[in-house]
Short mmCIF file of C-alpha atoms in Angstrom, two decimals:
data_model
loop_
_atom_site.label_atom_id
_atom_site.label_comp_id
_atom_site.label_asym_id
_atom_site.label_seq_id
_atom_site.Cartn_x
_atom_site.Cartn_y
_atom_site.Cartn_z
CA MET A 287 -89.86 147.00 96.82
CA LYS A 288 -88.99 143.90 98.80
CA ALA A 289 -89.91 140.25 98.24
CA GLU A 290 -89.83 137.92 101.23
CA LYS A 291 -91.19 134.61 102.42
CA ASP A 292 -94.63 134.65 104.02
CA LYS A 293 -94.15 132.88 107.37
CA LYS A 294 -97.79 131.77 107.46
CA THR A 295 -98.01 130.16 104.02
CA GLY A 296 -94.42 129.54 103.01
CA LYS A 297 -94.98 131.39 99.75
CA TRP A 298 -93.54 134.71 98.63
CA LEU A 299 -95.04 138.15 99.25
CA ILE A 300 -93.93 141.54 98.05
CA GLN A 301 -94.55 145.07 99.34
CA PHE A 302 -94.23 148.13 97.09
CA ARG A 303 -95.38 151.70 96.57
CA TYR A 304 -96.85 153.16 93.39
CA THR A 305 -98.65 156.21 92.02
CA ASP A 306 -102.04 155.39 90.54
CA TRP A 307 -103.46 156.95 87.38
CA GLN A 308 -105.10 159.73 89.47
CA GLY A 309 -101.72 160.73 90.92
CA VAL A 310 -102.37 159.28 94.39
CA ARG A 311 -99.39 157.65 96.12
CA ARG A 312 -100.29 154.18 97.45
CA LYS A 313 -98.69 151.22 99.22
CA THR A 314 -99.77 147.62 98.72
CA THR A 315 -98.80 144.04 99.49
CA LYS A 316 -99.33 141.08 97.19
CA ARG A 317 -99.08 137.48 98.40
CA GLY A 318 -99.19 133.93 97.15
CA PHE A 319 -96.26 133.84 94.70
CA THR A 320 -94.43 130.55 94.19
CA THR A 321 -91.02 132.16 93.63
CA LYS A 322 -89.28 135.44 94.38
CA ARG A 323 -88.82 136.01 90.67
CA GLU A 324 -92.56 135.61 90.06
CA ALA A 325 -93.30 138.23 92.72
CA GLU A 326 -90.82 140.73 91.26
CA GLU A 327 -92.12 140.14 87.73
CA TYR A 328 -95.66 140.87 88.92
CA VAL A 329 -94.55 144.22 90.37
CA ARG A 330 -92.63 145.11 87.23
CA LYS A 331 -95.73 144.58 85.08
CA PHE A 332 -97.99 146.32 87.56
CA LEU A 333 -95.79 149.44 87.77
CA ALA A 334 -95.51 149.55 83.99
CA SER A 335 -99.29 149.56 83.73
CA GLN A 336 -99.72 152.29 86.34
CA GLN A 337 -97.16 154.46 84.61
CA ALA A 338 -98.90 153.99 81.26
CA ASP A 339 -95.86 152.31 79.80
CA PHE A 340 -97.33 151.15 76.53
CA ASN A 341 -94.44 148.83 75.92
CA MET A 342 -96.51 146.51 78.11
CA ALA A 343 -98.22 143.60 76.37
CA PHE A 344 -101.78 144.08 75.14
CA GLU A 345 -102.94 141.17 77.33
CA ASP A 346 -101.55 142.91 80.43
CA PHE A 347 -103.27 146.19 79.62
CA LEU A 348 -106.47 144.26 79.01
CA LYS A 349 -106.41 143.09 82.64
CA LEU A 350 -106.44 146.73 83.74
CA TYR A 351 -109.35 147.42 81.42
CA TYR A 352 -111.33 144.49 82.81
CA GLU A 353 -110.64 145.48 86.43
CA ASP A 354 -111.89 149.00 85.82
CA MET A 355 -114.96 148.03 83.78
CA GLU A 356 -116.27 145.16 85.93
CA PRO A 357 -117.73 147.35 88.73
CA ARG A 358 -119.37 149.63 86.15
CA LEU A 359 -121.15 147.11 83.91
CA ARG A 360 -123.83 144.54 84.52
CA GLU A 361 -122.46 141.03 84.99
CA ASN A 362 -124.04 139.70 81.78
CA THR A 363 -122.78 142.69 79.78
CA MET A 364 -119.27 142.22 81.14
CA ASN A 365 -119.33 138.49 80.43
CA ASN A 366 -120.36 139.09 76.82
CA LYS A 367 -117.66 141.75 76.44
CA LYS A 368 -114.99 139.39 77.79
CA TYR A 369 -116.23 136.55 75.64
CA ILE A 370 -115.91 138.51 72.40
CA ILE A 371 -112.57 140.08 73.32
CA ASP A 372 -111.00 136.83 74.54
CA LEU A 373 -112.21 134.92 71.48
CA LYS A 374 -111.82 137.40 68.63
CA ILE A 375 -109.27 140.02 69.73
CA LEU A 376 -106.85 138.57 72.28
CA PRO A 377 -105.56 135.72 70.04
CA TYR A 378 -104.33 138.33 67.53
CA PHE A 379 -102.83 140.98 69.81
CA ALA A 380 -102.09 139.31 73.19
CA LYS A 381 -98.27 139.40 73.04
CA ARG A 382 -97.96 142.63 71.08
CA SER A 383 -97.01 145.76 73.01
CA VAL A 384 -99.84 148.29 73.02
CA SER A 385 -97.70 150.97 71.41
CA SER A 386 -96.63 148.70 68.54
CA ILE A 387 -100.16 147.98 67.27
CA THR A 388 -100.71 150.07 64.14
CA ALA A 389 -103.65 150.87 61.90
CA ALA A 390 -102.18 148.44 59.35
CA ASP A 391 -102.22 145.66 61.98
CA ILE A 392 -105.86 146.37 62.72
CA ARG A 393 -106.77 146.35 59.02
CA LYS A 394 -105.14 142.93 58.70
CA TRP A 395 -107.08 141.69 61.72
CA GLN A 396 -110.32 143.09 60.28
CA ASN A 397 -109.73 141.41 56.92
CA GLU A 398 -109.09 138.07 58.62
CA LEU A 399 -112.42 138.30 60.45
CA ILE A 400 -114.31 139.51 57.37
CA SER A 401 -113.05 136.47 55.44
CA GLN A 402 -114.66 134.18 58.03
CA GLY A 403 -118.16 135.15 56.91
CA TYR A 404 -119.51 136.73 60.08
CA SER A 405 -122.60 138.92 59.82
CA GLN A 406 -122.11 142.65 59.30
CA THR A 407 -123.62 143.46 62.70
CA TYR A 408 -121.36 140.95 64.49
CA LEU A 409 -118.27 142.35 62.75
CA ARG A 410 -119.23 145.83 63.92
CA THR A 411 -119.71 144.54 67.49
CA ILE A 412 -116.24 142.96 67.51
CA ASN A 413 -114.64 146.10 66.08
CA ASN A 414 -116.39 148.28 68.67
CA GLN A 415 -114.82 146.25 71.48
CA LEU A 416 -111.27 146.84 70.23
CA THR A 417 -112.04 150.53 69.67
CA ALA A 418 -113.34 150.78 73.25
CA ILE A 419 -110.11 149.33 74.65
CA PHE A 420 -107.95 151.85 72.81
CA ASN A 421 -110.34 154.70 73.68
CA TYR A 422 -109.87 153.73 77.32
CA ALA A 423 -106.07 153.83 76.89
CA VAL A 424 -106.29 157.28 75.30
CA LYS A 425 -108.66 158.74 77.90
CA TYR A 426 -107.21 157.36 81.13
CA TYR A 427 -103.61 156.40 80.33
CA ASP A 428 -102.67 159.11 77.84
CA LEU A 429 -102.05 156.89 74.83
CA LYS A 430 -101.44 159.44 72.09
CA VAL A 431 -103.76 158.03 69.43
CA ASN A 432 -106.34 155.29 68.92
CA PRO A 433 -105.12 153.27 65.90
CA CYS A 434 -108.67 151.99 65.31
CA ARG A 435 -109.78 155.45 64.21
CA LYS A 436 -107.17 155.55 61.47
CA ALA A 437 -107.88 151.96 60.43
CA GLY A 438 -111.59 152.63 60.01
CA THR A 439 -114.40 150.32 61.05
CA MET A 440 -115.85 147.10 59.66
CA GLY A 441 -119.38 145.77 59.48
CA LYS A 442 -122.65 147.67 59.82
CA ASN A 443 -124.83 148.81 62.71
CA LYS A 444 -127.95 147.52 61.01
CA ALA A 445 -128.21 144.39 58.95
CA ASP A 446 -129.42 144.46 55.37
CA GLU A 447 -132.56 142.55 54.43
CA MET A 448 -131.69 138.89 54.83
CA LYS A 449 -131.95 136.30 52.10
CA PHE A 450 -132.92 132.70 52.74
CA TRP A 451 -134.02 129.52 51.00
CA THR A 452 -137.39 127.89 51.35
CA LYS A 453 -137.49 124.14 51.98
CA GLU A 454 -138.24 123.60 48.28
CA GLU A 455 -135.27 125.73 47.19
CA PHE A 456 -132.96 123.89 49.56
CA SER A 457 -134.17 120.52 48.24
CA ARG A 458 -133.22 121.58 44.71
CA PHE A 459 -129.82 122.72 45.95
CA ALA A 460 -129.23 119.51 47.93
CA ASP A 461 -130.00 117.41 44.86
CA ALA A 462 -127.34 119.39 42.97
CA VAL A 463 -124.56 118.54 45.46
CA MET A 464 -125.64 114.97 46.22
CA ASP A 465 -122.86 113.58 44.02
CA LYS A 466 -120.34 114.53 46.74
CA HIS A 467 -121.22 112.73 49.96
CA SER A 468 -119.44 115.14 52.32
CA SER A 469 -121.06 118.17 50.67
CA TYR A 470 -124.54 116.71 50.80
CA VAL A 471 -124.44 115.68 54.46
CA ALA A 472 -122.71 118.92 55.54
CA PHE A 473 -125.34 121.12 53.88
CA MET A 474 -128.15 118.90 55.17
CA THR A 475 -126.75 119.36 58.67
CA LEU A 476 -126.58 123.14 58.30
CA PHE A 477 -130.12 123.49 56.92
CA TRP A 478 -131.92 121.10 59.28
CA THR A 479 -130.14 122.15 62.50
CA GLY A 480 -129.45 125.86 61.97
CA MET A 481 -125.97 125.59 63.43
CA ARG A 482 -123.21 127.95 62.36
CA LEU A 483 -120.62 126.81 59.83
CA GLY A 484 -117.80 126.89 62.40
CA GLU A 485 -119.91 124.83 64.81
CA MET A 486 -120.58 122.21 62.17
CA LEU A 487 -116.94 122.00 61.09
CA ALA A 488 -115.93 121.40 64.73
CA LEU A 489 -118.35 118.49 65.30
CA THR A 490 -116.94 115.10 66.24
CA PRO A 491 -118.67 111.70 66.16
CA ALA A 492 -118.82 111.88 69.95
CA ASP A 493 -121.06 114.95 69.70
CA VAL A 494 -123.79 112.94 67.95
CA ASP A 495 -126.06 110.98 70.28
CA PHE A 496 -127.99 108.56 68.08
CA GLU A 497 -129.89 107.06 71.00
CA ASN A 498 -131.28 110.36 72.29
CA LYS A 499 -131.40 111.90 68.81
CA THR A 500 -129.36 114.98 69.71
CA ILE A 501 -126.19 116.83 68.73
CA SER A 502 -124.05 118.65 71.32
CA ILE A 503 -122.58 121.96 70.17
CA SER A 504 -119.70 123.07 72.40
CA LYS A 505 -116.95 124.38 70.12
CA SER A 506 -116.18 126.07 66.82
CA TYR A 507 -113.64 125.54 64.06
CA GLN A 508 -111.86 128.37 62.32
CA ARG A 509 -108.66 128.95 60.45
CA LEU A 510 -106.51 131.76 61.87
CA TYR A 511 -103.34 132.89 60.11
CA GLY A 512 -103.08 129.60 58.23
CA GLU A 513 -103.62 127.36 61.27
CA ASP A 514 -106.63 125.23 62.21
CA LYS A 515 -108.10 126.31 65.55
CA ILE A 516 -110.81 124.76 67.71
CA THR A 517 -112.20 127.53 69.89
CA LEU A 518 -115.20 128.29 72.05
CA PRO A 519 -118.41 128.94 70.11
CA LYS A 520 -119.59 132.48 69.40
CA THR A 521 -121.27 133.20 72.76
CA PRO A 522 -121.79 131.32 76.06
CA LYS A 523 -125.40 130.56 75.01
CA SER A 524 -124.03 128.92 71.86
CA LYS A 525 -123.12 125.88 73.93
CA ARG A 526 -126.26 123.81 73.56
CA ILE A 527 -127.79 120.43 72.79
CA ILE A 528 -130.27 120.31 69.92
CA THR A 529 -132.65 117.61 68.78
CA VAL A 530 -132.17 116.11 65.33
CA PRO A 531 -134.74 114.46 63.01
CA ASP A 532 -134.38 110.76 62.17
CA PHE A 533 -133.67 111.30 58.47
CA LEU A 534 -130.71 113.55 59.25
CA LEU A 535 -129.33 111.13 61.82
CA ALA A 536 -129.54 108.38 59.18
CA ASP A 537 -127.59 110.56 56.71
CA ILE A 538 -124.93 111.35 59.34
CA LYS A 539 -124.63 107.69 60.36
CA ASP A 540 -124.23 106.59 56.74
CA TYR A 541 -121.58 109.27 56.21
CA MET A 542 -119.66 108.29 59.37
CA ASN A 543 -119.58 104.68 58.25
CA ALA A 544 -118.16 105.73 54.90
CA VAL A 545 -115.22 107.70 56.41
CA TYR A 546 -112.32 105.30 56.85
CA GLY A 547 -110.68 105.22 60.29
CA LEU A 548 -112.89 107.95 61.77
CA LYS A 549 -112.32 108.23 65.53
CA SER A 550 -114.78 109.58 68.08
CA THR A 551 -112.62 112.68 68.66
CA ASP A 552 -111.85 113.41 64.99
CA ARG A 553 -113.58 116.24 63.18
CA LEU A 554 -116.66 114.68 61.60
CA PHE A 555 -116.47 116.87 58.49
CA GLN A 556 -112.78 117.04 57.59
CA ILE A 557 -113.34 119.82 55.08
CA THR A 558 -112.71 123.56 55.05
CA LYS A 559 -114.74 126.74 54.77
CA TYR A 560 -113.18 127.23 51.32
CA PHE A 561 -114.45 123.80 50.23
CA MET A 562 -117.94 124.63 51.49
CA GLU A 563 -117.98 127.98 49.68
CA HIS A 564 -116.86 126.30 46.45
CA GLU A 565 -119.55 123.64 46.80
CA MET A 566 -122.13 126.32 47.61
CA GLN A 567 -121.44 128.08 44.33
CA ARG A 568 -121.46 124.80 42.39
CA GLY A 569 -124.81 123.80 43.87
CA ILE A 570 -126.35 127.22 43.20
CA LYS A 571 -125.19 127.15 39.59
CA ASN A 572 -126.43 123.61 38.93
CA SER A 573 -129.77 124.01 40.72
CA GLY A 574 -130.66 127.54 39.60
CA VAL A 575 -131.72 128.68 43.08
CA LYS A 576 -131.09 132.26 44.15
CA ARG A 577 -127.64 133.16 45.41
CA ILE A 578 -127.24 133.39 49.20
CA ARG A 579 -124.33 133.12 51.64
CA ILE A 580 -123.51 130.01 53.67
CA HIS A 581 -124.56 131.85 56.84
CA ASP A 582 -127.95 132.51 55.24
CA ILE A 583 -128.66 128.77 55.45
CA ARG A 584 -128.90 129.38 59.20
CA HIS A 585 -131.46 132.10 58.50
CA SER A 586 -133.27 129.62 56.26
CA HIS A 587 -133.59 127.24 59.21
CA CYS A 588 -134.87 130.10 61.35
CA ALA A 589 -137.47 130.96 58.70
CA LEU A 590 -138.54 127.33 58.51
CA LEU A 591 -139.05 127.15 62.27
CA PHE A 592 -141.15 130.32 62.28
CA GLU A 593 -143.26 128.99 59.40
CA MET A 594 -143.82 125.84 61.49
CA GLY A 595 -145.16 128.03 64.29
CA ILE A 596 -142.29 127.42 66.73
CA ALA A 597 -142.20 130.01 69.53
CA PRO A 598 -139.39 132.61 69.35
CA LEU A 599 -137.88 131.50 72.69
CA GLU A 600 -137.58 127.91 71.42
CA VAL A 601 -136.00 129.15 68.18
CA ALA A 602 -133.53 131.28 70.17
CA ASP A 603 -132.48 128.30 72.28
CA ARG A 604 -132.02 126.09 69.23
CA LEU A 605 -129.96 128.67 67.36
CA GLY A 606 -127.89 129.57 70.43
CA HIS A 607 -128.88 133.23 70.44
CA GLU A 608 -127.88 135.07 73.60
CA ARG A 609 -131.16 137.01 73.66
CA VAL A 610 -134.57 136.28 72.16
CA GLU A 611 -134.50 139.85 70.78
CA THR A 612 -131.76 138.71 68.40
CA THR A 613 -134.06 135.99 67.08
CA LEU A 614 -136.92 138.42 66.62
CA ASN A 615 -134.58 140.81 64.81
CA VAL A 616 -133.61 138.02 62.41
CA TYR A 617 -137.30 137.28 61.89
CA ALA A 618 -138.01 140.93 61.11
CA HIS A 619 -135.26 140.95 58.49
CA ILE A 620 -136.36 137.67 56.92
CA TYR A 621 -139.98 138.81 56.68
CA PRO A 622 -139.81 142.60 56.29
CA ASN A 623 -143.41 142.79 55.03
CA LYS A 624 -144.97 140.70 57.81
CA GLN A 625 -145.67 143.72 60.02
CA LYS A 626 -147.64 145.38 57.21
CA LYS A 627 -149.69 142.21 56.69
CA LEU A 628 -150.30 142.00 60.44
CA SER A 629 -151.59 145.58 60.63
CA ASP A 630 -153.81 144.91 57.59
CA LYS A 631 -155.35 141.90 59.35
CA LEU A 632 -156.00 143.95 62.49
CA GLU A 633 -157.63 146.64 60.38
CA LYS A 634 -159.84 144.03 58.71
CA ILE A 635 -160.96 142.56 62.03
CA TYR A 636 -161.73 146.04 63.36
CA GLN A 637 -163.78 146.96 60.28
CA GLU A 638 -165.68 143.68 60.43
CA GLY A 639 -166.53 144.46 64.05
CA LEU A 640 -167.92 147.85 63.05
CA SER A 641 -170.01 146.28 60.28
CA SER A 642 -171.50 143.66 62.56
CA GLY A 643 -172.34 146.38 65.08
CA GLU A 644 -174.20 148.45 62.47
CA GLU A 645 -176.18 145.42 61.36
CA GLY A 646 -177.34 144.80 64.91
#
């Protein structure tokens, strides 16, 4: 292993030999390092990974995983995998050595995510990604055990029947929280836009375009290990611009004017998920509407759009769903008896056709 200056570029290069995971002896050269130390550190990490030294950091092993999976998966599948891992897994385990991550650590991570109110199917998807990484380490790098198996899973493969509010139910609820300005406008925003709670909590005044009557959604707010974090939204498709009705814009404008010293880059709703959950329960109790989760307000917006006759593709774009199939799946859960009614209508039309034929 020797680091030296590259005469062509003036930067450092390093040549070294290694044995890959299949036992083949190889020689390689890496270029473009700013310093000799940077070149030697790269080789140290690389050799550790090839030798399955699980004292290496999780983030370093993840690079190996990505390199191996990229040629084997479709680009969109790989992008979605990276997005979930980088957003929901890497922040927790990046600097930890692979061998030091225990089942107890994974349970703590799971509980943190569960507390953020994600859907059961999304929780299962996130958990599956971490399990896949450790399965890869066990299968190809001889890690002794996958700690995810001992920790158990979280979430469900199939969602339960979804609950939602009708427009009339939401109106009763909104009246019950109107005495707190921030609560009222926050819940109005959730119901009439369909955005996720984290997306709403990350909004700034600059995201609201009163002239074009739109809101830009480009980030998400969450609280991780006691710290406020502004992160990317749930998926790449979640970055979107949605149209907003005049009455909601008027409510938001009135609220912004009432917040003293609010800057264009400040969080518009300077409240927490805990505050919203508390207000949700207060509003349900005082209005008498059925009990649902905060995330179900998003489903309520979806139901409203379908009742208005909006096409599934338009609904998917507005909600920031990666695939229209996700939207249709939500619809199927919101209206589990719609398919039966549809088949009944088809049967009726068919029978009417037979009757008219006999009469002729």
